[in-house]
PDB file of C-alpha atoms and ligand atoms in Angstrom:
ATOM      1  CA  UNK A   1      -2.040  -9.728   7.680  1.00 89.00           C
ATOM      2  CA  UNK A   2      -4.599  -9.519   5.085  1.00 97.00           C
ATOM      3  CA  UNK A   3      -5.644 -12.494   2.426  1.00 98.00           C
ATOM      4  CA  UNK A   4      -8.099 -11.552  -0.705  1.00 98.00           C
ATOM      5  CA  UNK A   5      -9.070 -14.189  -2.974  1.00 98.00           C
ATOM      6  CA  UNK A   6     -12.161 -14.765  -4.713  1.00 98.00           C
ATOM      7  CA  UNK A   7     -15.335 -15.188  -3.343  1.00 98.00           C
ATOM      8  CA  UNK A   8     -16.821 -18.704  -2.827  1.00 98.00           C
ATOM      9  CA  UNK A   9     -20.260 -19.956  -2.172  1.00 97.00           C
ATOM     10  CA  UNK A  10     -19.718 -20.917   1.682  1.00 98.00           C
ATOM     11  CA  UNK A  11     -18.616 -17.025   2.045  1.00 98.00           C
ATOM     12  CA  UNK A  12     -21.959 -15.432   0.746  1.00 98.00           C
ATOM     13  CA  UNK A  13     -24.019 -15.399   4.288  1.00 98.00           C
ATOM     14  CA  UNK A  14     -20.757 -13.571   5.663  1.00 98.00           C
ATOM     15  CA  UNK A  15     -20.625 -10.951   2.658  1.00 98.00           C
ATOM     16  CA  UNK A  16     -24.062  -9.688   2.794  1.00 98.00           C
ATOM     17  CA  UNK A  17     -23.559  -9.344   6.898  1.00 98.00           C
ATOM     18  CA  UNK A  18     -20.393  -7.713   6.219  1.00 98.00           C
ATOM     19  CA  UNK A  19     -22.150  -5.541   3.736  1.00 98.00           C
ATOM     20  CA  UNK A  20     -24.970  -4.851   6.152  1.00 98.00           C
ATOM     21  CA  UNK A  21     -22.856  -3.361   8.567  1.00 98.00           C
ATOM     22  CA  UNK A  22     -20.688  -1.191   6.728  1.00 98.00           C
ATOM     23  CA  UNK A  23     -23.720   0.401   4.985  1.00 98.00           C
ATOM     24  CA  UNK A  24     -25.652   0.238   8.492  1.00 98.00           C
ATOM     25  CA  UNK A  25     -28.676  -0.734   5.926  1.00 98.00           C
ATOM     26  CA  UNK A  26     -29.373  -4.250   4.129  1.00 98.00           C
ATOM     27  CA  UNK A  27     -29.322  -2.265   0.600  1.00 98.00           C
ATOM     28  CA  UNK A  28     -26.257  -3.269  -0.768  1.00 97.00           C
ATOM     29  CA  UNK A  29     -26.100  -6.555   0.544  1.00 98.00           C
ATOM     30  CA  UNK A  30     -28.793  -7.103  -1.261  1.00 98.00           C
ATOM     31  CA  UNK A  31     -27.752  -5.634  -4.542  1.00 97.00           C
ATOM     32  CA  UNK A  32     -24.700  -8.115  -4.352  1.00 98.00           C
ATOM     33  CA  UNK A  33     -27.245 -10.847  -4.135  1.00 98.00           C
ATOM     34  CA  UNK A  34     -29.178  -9.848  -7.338  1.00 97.00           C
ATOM     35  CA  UNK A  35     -26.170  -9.251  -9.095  1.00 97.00           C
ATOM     36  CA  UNK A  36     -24.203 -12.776  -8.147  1.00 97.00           C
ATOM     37  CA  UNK A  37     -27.872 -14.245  -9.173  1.00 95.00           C
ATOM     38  CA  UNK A  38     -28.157 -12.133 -12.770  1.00 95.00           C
ATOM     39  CA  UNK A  39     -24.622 -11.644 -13.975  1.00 93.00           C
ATOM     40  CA  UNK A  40     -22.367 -14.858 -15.703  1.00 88.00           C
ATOM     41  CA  UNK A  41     -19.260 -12.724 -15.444  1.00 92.00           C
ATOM     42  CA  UNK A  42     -18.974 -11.231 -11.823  1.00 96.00           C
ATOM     43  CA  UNK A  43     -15.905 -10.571 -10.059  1.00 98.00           C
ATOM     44  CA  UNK A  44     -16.452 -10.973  -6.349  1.00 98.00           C
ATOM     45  CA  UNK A  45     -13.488 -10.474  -3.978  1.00 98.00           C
ATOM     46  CA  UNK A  46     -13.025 -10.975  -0.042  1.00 98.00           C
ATOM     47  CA  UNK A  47     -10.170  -9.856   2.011  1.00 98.00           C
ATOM     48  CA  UNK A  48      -9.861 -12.103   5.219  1.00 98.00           C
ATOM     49  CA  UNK A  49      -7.785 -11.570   8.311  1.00 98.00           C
ATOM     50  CA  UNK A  50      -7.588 -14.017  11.226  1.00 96.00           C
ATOM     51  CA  UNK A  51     -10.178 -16.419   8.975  1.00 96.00           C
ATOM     52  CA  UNK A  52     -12.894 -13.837   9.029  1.00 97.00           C
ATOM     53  CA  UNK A  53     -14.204 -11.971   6.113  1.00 98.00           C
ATOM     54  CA  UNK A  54     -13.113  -8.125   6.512  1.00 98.00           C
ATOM     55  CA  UNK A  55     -13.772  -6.760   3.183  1.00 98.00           C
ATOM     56  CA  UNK A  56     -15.703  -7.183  -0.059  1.00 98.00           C
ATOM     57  CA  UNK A  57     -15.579  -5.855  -3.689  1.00 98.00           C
ATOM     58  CA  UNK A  58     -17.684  -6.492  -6.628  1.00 98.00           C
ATOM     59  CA  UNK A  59     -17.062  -5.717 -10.255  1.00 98.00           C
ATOM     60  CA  UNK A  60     -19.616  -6.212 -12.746  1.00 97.00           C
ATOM     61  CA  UNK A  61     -20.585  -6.027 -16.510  1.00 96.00           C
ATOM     62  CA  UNK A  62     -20.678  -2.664 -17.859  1.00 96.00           C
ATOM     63  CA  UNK A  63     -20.531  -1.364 -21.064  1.00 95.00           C
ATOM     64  CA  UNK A  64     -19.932   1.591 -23.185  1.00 94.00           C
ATOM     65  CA  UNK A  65     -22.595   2.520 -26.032  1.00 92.00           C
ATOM     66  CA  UNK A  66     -21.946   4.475 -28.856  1.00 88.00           C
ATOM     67  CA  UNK A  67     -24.059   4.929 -32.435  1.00 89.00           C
ATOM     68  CA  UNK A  68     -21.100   2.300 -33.897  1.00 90.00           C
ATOM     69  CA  UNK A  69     -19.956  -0.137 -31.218  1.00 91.00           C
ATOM     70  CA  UNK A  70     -20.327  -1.377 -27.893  1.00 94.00           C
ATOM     71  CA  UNK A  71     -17.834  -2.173 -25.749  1.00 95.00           C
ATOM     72  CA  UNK A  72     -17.934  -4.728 -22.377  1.00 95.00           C
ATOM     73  CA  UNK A  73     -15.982  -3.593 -19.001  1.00 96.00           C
ATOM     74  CA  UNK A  74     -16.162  -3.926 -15.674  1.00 97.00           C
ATOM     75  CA  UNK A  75     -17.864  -1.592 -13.128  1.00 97.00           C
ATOM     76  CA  UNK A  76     -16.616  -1.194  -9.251  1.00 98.00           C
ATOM     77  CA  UNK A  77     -19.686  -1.605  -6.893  1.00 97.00           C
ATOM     78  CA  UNK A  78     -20.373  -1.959  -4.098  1.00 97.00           C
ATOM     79  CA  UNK A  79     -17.049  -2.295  -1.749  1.00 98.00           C
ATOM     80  CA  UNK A  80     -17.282  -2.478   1.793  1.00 98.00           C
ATOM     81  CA  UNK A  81     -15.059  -2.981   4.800  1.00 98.00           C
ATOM     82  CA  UNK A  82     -16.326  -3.921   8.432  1.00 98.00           C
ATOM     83  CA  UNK A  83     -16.452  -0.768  10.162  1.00 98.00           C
ATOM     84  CA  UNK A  84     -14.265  -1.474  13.005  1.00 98.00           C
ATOM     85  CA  UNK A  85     -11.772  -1.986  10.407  1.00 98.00           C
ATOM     86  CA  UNK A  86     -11.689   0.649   8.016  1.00 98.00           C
ATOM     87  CA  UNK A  87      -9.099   3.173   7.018  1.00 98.00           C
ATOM     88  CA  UNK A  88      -6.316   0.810   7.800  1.00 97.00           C
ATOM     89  CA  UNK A  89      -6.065   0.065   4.191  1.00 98.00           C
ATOM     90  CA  UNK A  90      -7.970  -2.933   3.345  1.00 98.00           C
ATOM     91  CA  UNK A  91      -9.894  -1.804   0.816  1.00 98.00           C
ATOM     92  CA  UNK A  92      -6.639  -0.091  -0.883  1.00 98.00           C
ATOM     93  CA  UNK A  93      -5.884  -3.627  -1.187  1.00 98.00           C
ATOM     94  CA  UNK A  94      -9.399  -4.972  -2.363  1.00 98.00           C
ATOM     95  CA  UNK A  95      -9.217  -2.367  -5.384  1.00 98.00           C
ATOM     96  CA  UNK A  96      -5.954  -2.943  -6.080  1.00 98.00           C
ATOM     97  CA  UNK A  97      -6.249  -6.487  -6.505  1.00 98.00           C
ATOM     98  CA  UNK A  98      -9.563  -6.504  -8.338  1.00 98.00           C
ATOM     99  CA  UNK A  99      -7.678  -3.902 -11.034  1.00 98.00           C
ATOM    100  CA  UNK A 100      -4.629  -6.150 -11.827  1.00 98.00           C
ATOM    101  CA  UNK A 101      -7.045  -8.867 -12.422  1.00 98.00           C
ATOM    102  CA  UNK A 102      -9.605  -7.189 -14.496  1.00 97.00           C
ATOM    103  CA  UNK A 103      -6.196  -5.842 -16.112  1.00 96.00           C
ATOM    104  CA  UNK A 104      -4.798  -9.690 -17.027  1.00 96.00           C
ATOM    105  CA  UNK A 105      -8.822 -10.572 -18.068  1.00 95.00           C
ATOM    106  CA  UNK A 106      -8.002  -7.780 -20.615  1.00 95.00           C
ATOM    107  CA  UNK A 107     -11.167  -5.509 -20.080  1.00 96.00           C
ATOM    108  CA  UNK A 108     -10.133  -1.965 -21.465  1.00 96.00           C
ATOM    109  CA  UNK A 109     -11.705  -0.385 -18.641  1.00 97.00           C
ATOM    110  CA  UNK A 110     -13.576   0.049 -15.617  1.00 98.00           C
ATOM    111  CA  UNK A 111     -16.285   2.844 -14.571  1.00 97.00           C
ATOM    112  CA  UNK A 112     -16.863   3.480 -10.615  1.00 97.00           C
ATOM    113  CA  UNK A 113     -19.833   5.856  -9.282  1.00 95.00           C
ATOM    114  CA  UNK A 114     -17.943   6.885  -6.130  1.00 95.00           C
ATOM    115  CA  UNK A 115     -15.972   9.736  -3.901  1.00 95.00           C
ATOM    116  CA  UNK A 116     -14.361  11.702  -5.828  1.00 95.00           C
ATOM    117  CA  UNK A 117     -11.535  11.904  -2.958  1.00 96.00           C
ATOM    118  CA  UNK A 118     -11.546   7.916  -2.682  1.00 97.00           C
ATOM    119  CA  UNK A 119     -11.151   5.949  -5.906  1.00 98.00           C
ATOM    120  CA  UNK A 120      -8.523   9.155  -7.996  1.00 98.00           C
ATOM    121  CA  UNK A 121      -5.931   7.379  -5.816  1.00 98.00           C
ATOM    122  CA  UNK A 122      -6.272   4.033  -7.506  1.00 98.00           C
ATOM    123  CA  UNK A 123      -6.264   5.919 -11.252  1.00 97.00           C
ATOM    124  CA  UNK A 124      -9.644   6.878 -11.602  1.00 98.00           C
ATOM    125  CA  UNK A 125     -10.561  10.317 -13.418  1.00 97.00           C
ATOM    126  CA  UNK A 126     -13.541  11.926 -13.997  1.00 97.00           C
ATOM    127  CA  UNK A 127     -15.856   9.831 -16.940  1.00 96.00           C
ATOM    128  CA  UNK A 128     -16.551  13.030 -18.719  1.00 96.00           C
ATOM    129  CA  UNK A 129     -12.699  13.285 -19.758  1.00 95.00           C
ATOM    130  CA  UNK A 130     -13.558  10.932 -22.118  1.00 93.00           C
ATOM    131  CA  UNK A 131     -16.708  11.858 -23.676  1.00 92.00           C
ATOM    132  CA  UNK A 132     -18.657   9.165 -21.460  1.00 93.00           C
ATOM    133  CA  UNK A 133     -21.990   9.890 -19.784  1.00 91.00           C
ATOM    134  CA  UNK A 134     -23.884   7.777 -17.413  1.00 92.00           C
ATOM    135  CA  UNK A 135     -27.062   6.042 -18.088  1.00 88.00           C
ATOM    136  CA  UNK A 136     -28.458   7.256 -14.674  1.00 88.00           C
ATOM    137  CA  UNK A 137     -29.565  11.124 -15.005  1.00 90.00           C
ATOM    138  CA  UNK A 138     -28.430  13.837 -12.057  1.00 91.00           C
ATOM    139  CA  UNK A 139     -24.923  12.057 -11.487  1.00 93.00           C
ATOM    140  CA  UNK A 140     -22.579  14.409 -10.202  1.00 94.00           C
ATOM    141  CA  UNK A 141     -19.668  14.962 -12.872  1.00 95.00           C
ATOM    142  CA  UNK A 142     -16.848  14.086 -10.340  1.00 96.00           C
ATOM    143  CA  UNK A 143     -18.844  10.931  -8.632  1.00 96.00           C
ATOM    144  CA  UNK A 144     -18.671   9.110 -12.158  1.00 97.00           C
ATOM    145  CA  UNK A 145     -14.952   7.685 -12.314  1.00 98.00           C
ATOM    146  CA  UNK A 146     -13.339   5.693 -15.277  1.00 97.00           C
ATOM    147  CA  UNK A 147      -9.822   3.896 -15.727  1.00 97.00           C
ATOM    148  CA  UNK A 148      -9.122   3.203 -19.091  1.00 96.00           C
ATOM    149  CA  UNK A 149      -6.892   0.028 -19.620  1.00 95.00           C
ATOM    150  CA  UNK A 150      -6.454   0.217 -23.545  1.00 88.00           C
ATOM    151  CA  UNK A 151      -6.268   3.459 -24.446  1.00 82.00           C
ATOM    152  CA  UNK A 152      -7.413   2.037 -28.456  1.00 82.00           C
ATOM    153  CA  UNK A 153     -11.255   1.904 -26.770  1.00 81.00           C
ATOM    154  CA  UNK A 154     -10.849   5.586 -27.035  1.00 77.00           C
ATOM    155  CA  UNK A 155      -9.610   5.890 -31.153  1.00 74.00           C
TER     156      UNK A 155
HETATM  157  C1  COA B   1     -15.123   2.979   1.489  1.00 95.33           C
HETATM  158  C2  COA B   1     -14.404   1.826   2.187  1.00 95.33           C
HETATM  159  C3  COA B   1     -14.679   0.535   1.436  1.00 95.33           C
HETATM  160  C4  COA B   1     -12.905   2.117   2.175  1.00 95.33           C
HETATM  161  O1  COA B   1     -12.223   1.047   2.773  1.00 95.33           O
HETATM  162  P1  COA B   1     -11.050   1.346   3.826  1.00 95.33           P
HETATM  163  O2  COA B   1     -10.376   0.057   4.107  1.00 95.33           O
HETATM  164  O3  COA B   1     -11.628   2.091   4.956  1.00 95.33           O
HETATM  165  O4  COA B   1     -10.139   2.312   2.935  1.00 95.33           O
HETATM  166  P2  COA B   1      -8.575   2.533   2.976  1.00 95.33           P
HETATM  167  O5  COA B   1      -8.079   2.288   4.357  1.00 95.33           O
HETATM  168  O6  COA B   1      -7.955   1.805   1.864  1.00 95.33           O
HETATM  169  O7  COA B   1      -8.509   4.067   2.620  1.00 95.33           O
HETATM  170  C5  COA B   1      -8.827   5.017   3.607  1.00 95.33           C
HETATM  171  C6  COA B   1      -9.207   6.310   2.927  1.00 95.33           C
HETATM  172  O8  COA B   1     -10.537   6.186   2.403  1.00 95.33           O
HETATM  173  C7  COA B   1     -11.299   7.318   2.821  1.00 95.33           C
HETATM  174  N1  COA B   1     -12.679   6.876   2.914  1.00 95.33           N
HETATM  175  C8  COA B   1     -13.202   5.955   3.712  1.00 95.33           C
HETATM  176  N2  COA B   1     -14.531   5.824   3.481  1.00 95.33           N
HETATM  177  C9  COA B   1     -14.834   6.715   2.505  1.00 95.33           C
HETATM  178  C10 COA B   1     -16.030   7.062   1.835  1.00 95.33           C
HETATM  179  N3  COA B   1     -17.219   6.481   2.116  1.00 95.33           N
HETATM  180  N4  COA B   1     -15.951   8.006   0.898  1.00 95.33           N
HETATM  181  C11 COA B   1     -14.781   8.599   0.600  1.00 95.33           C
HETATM  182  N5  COA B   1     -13.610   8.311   1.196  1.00 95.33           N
HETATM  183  C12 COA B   1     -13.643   7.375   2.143  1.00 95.33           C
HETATM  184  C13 COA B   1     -10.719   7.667   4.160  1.00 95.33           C
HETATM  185  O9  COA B   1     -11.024   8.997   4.485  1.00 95.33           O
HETATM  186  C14 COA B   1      -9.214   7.484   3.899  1.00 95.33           C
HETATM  187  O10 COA B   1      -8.703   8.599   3.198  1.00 95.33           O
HETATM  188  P3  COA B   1      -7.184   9.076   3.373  1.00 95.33           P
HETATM  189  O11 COA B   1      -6.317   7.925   2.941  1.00 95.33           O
HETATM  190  O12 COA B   1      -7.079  10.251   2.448  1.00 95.33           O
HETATM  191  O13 COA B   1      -7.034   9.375   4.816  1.00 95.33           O
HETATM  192  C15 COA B   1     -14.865   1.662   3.661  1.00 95.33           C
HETATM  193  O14 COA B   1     -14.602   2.837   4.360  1.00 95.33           O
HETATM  194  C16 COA B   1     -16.342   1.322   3.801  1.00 95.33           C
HETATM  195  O15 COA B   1     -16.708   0.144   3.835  1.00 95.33           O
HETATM  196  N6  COA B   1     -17.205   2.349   3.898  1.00 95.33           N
HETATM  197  C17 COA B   1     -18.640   2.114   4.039  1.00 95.33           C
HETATM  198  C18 COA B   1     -19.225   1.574   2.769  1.00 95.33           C
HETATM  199  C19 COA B   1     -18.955   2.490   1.579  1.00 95.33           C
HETATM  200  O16 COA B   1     -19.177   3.703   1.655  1.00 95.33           O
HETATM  201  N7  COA B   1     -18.474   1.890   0.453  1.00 95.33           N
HETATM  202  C20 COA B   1     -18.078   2.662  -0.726  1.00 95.33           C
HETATM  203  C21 COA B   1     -19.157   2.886  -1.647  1.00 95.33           C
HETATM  204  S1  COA B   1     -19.482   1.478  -2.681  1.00 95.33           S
END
């Protein structure tokens, strides 16, 4: 039986370990760390089973540029899962959850740099569908993922 609900303070020590061993590097751990520290609208998530922390995900500002308007969303990353634990679901359930709640916050979307066989599942499609391009150069087309939530972003 798996719980997520948001991340509190007492839980960061056990996030960044949890990180640290799904990556097998500190990289991302620390990346949450910086971006807990330098972002006012983060969405942190843990999934817990038997009152241990078995999976993470992070959303973060993102936004869209364009020569008329810019537009704030969310952005998936990093998500983790403690190794011994993994393809059993859990972190179905971690993106799952963090999309109906970035749904109800009403951000009209949500970009993920990711495997292209991993996050389609959840209703991701390939960025460049809709025109958007990624800050970062020599992205692979399919590894930069957007869900659009209101479709009127797009007009
Ligand atoms: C990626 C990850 C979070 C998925 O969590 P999970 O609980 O194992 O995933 P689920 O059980 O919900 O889904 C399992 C599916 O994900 C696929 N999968 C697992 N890790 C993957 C990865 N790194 N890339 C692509 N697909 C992956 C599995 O092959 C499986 O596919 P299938 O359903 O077609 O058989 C977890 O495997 C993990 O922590 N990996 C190491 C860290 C990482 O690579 N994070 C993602 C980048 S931010």
């Amino acid at each position: 039986m798996v719980e997520v609900r948001f991340e509190q303070p007492k839980d960061i020590d056990e996030v960044r370990l949890l990180n640290d061993k799904a990556f097998g590097q500190p990289v991302e751990g620390h990346i949450v760390d910086k971006l807990r520290q330098s972002c006012n609208r983060i969405l942190s998530l843990v999934a817990i089973s038997n009152n241990k922390i078995v999976g993470h995900i992070m959303f973060s500002p993102v936004t869209i540029e364009t020569q008329e308007v810019v537009i704030q969303g969310m952005g998936l990353a990093p998500m983790a899962v403690l190794p011994e634990l993994q393809n059993q679901g859990i972190g179905s359930i971690l993106v799952k959850e963090g999309l109906r709640i970035i749904r109800n916050m009403s951000y009209p979307f949500v970009i993920v740099l990711g495997h292209k066989k991993y996050y389609p599942r959840f209703g991701f499609e390939r960025a460049s569908k809709y025109g958007l391009k990624s800050q970062w150069e020599g992205i692979p087309d399919e590894a930069f993922m957007a869900m659009i939530l209101n479709d009127s972003i797009m007009e």
